[in-house]
Short mmCIF file of C-alpha atoms in Angstrom, two decimals:
data_model
loop_
_atom_site.label_atom_id
_atom_site.label_comp_id
_atom_site.label_asym_id
_atom_site.label_seq_id
_atom_site.Cartn_x
_atom_site.Cartn_y
_atom_site.Cartn_z
CA GLY C 1 69.50 -43.41 -22.77
CA ALA C 2 69.04 -42.24 -19.23
CA VAL C 3 66.89 -39.24 -18.48
CA SER C 4 68.81 -36.57 -16.61
CA MET C 5 66.54 -34.87 -14.13
CA SER C 6 69.29 -32.40 -13.22
CA SER C 7 68.46 -30.37 -16.33
CA VAL C 8 64.76 -30.09 -15.41
CA VAL C 9 63.64 -26.64 -14.29
CA LYS C 10 60.08 -26.23 -13.10
CA ARG C 11 58.53 -22.93 -14.05
CA ASN C 12 55.12 -21.47 -14.59
CA VAL C 13 54.25 -20.15 -18.01
CA ASP C 14 51.44 -17.68 -18.57
CA PRO C 15 48.74 -19.48 -20.60
CA ASP C 16 48.36 -16.28 -22.64
CA THR C 17 51.82 -17.00 -24.12
CA PHE C 18 51.14 -20.65 -25.08
CA ASP C 19 50.76 -19.68 -28.75
CA GLN C 20 54.37 -18.46 -28.72
CA TYR C 21 55.79 -21.93 -27.99
CA ILE C 22 56.14 -24.31 -30.94
CA LEU C 23 56.57 -28.07 -30.58
CA ASP C 24 59.60 -28.96 -32.66
CA ASP C 25 61.30 -32.03 -31.19
CA CYS C 26 60.84 -35.00 -28.91
CA GLU C 27 62.91 -37.70 -27.27
CA ILE C 28 61.41 -41.10 -26.54
CA PHE C 29 62.86 -43.58 -24.07
CA ASP C 30 62.06 -47.28 -23.70
CA VAL C 31 62.67 -47.76 -19.96
CA ARG C 32 62.58 -51.28 -18.50
CA TYR C 33 63.12 -52.73 -15.06
CA PRO C 34 63.89 -56.49 -14.80
CA THR C 35 61.31 -57.15 -12.08
CA SER C 36 60.62 -60.63 -13.48
CA ASP C 37 64.08 -61.75 -12.28
CA GLY C 38 62.77 -61.79 -8.71
CA MET C 39 59.11 -62.33 -9.60
CA HIS C 40 58.27 -58.87 -8.23
CA GLY C 41 54.79 -57.82 -9.25
CA SER C 42 53.81 -61.24 -10.56
CA ASP C 43 50.33 -62.60 -10.07
CA ALA C 44 48.15 -65.38 -11.48
CA VAL C 45 47.85 -63.61 -14.83
CA HIS C 46 51.21 -61.84 -15.14
CA VAL C 47 53.82 -64.45 -14.26
CA ASP C 48 56.88 -62.59 -15.55
CA PRO C 49 56.22 -58.83 -15.71
CA ASP C 50 59.08 -56.47 -16.34
CA TYR C 51 57.78 -53.14 -15.18
CA SER C 52 58.45 -50.74 -18.01
CA ALA C 53 57.57 -47.29 -19.26
CA ALA C 54 57.52 -45.37 -22.49
CA TYR C 55 58.84 -41.93 -21.55
CA ILE C 56 58.61 -38.88 -23.80
CA LEU C 57 60.09 -35.41 -23.64
CA LEU C 58 58.23 -32.85 -25.78
CA LYS C 59 60.41 -29.86 -26.65
CA PHE C 60 58.93 -26.45 -27.41
CA HIS C 61 60.89 -23.41 -28.59
CA HIS C 62 59.71 -19.80 -28.39
CA ARG C 63 58.39 -18.60 -31.74
CA SER C 64 60.27 -15.30 -31.86
CA ASP C 65 62.64 -14.94 -28.92
CA THR C 66 65.64 -17.26 -28.99
CA MET C 67 66.70 -16.01 -25.56
CA VAL C 68 63.64 -17.59 -23.90
CA VAL C 69 64.46 -20.94 -22.32
CA PRO C 70 62.65 -23.71 -24.24
CA LEU C 71 59.81 -25.60 -22.55
CA VAL C 72 59.98 -29.35 -22.07
CA GLY C 73 56.92 -31.44 -21.35
CA HIS C 74 57.21 -34.90 -19.81
CA GLY C 75 54.96 -37.89 -20.35
CA MET C 76 55.04 -41.48 -19.19
CA THR C 77 53.01 -44.59 -19.98
CA PHE C 78 53.51 -47.70 -17.85
CA THR C 79 53.43 -51.23 -19.27
CA LEU C 80 54.33 -54.71 -18.08
CA GLY C 81 57.19 -54.92 -20.58
CA ARG C 82 55.52 -56.65 -23.47
CA GLY C 83 54.43 -54.05 -25.95
CA ASN C 84 56.57 -51.26 -24.54
CA GLU C 85 58.29 -50.91 -27.92
CA VAL C 86 54.85 -50.64 -29.55
CA VAL C 87 53.93 -47.76 -27.24
CA CYS C 88 57.23 -46.03 -28.09
CA ALA C 89 56.56 -46.49 -31.82
CA CYS C 90 53.06 -45.06 -31.36
CA LEU C 91 54.47 -42.02 -29.57
CA GLN C 92 56.85 -41.44 -32.48
CA SER C 93 54.03 -41.77 -35.02
CA LEU C 94 51.69 -39.48 -33.09
CA PHE C 95 54.42 -36.88 -32.65
CA ALA C 96 54.44 -36.42 -36.42
CA LEU C 97 50.81 -35.25 -36.16
CA VAL C 98 51.52 -32.51 -33.62
CA LYS C 99 55.01 -31.38 -34.63
CA GLY C 100 54.92 -27.70 -35.53
CA LEU C 101 51.80 -26.93 -33.50
CA SER C 102 51.87 -24.34 -30.76
CA LEU C 103 51.32 -25.25 -27.12
CA GLY C 104 48.12 -23.22 -27.42
CA ASP C 105 46.92 -25.34 -30.35
CA ILE C 106 47.57 -28.51 -28.38
CA THR C 107 45.92 -27.40 -25.13
CA ARG C 108 42.75 -25.85 -26.60
#
């Protein structure tokens, strides 16, 4: 699926409140660009790279106040196409290890 940047709101959060935000969901995207069609980015080693990225949205909700807008963290890992699905699978597996932790737990 496409990532809609129109829903992104940048805001500063007081680090003293990080313990109030709990990681409870994520979305992972396998994004690929067919750069090998035109040989863009190719070199002697990488003859047919498709520039790609594993993109993750980490979703945090406020522990006690449902009226507080949830936080969303963004992460991206670039690949040359091959192995992008492996990176996405790793993100999903690693998410299971941090789900339920507070933002404070993760950043300490």
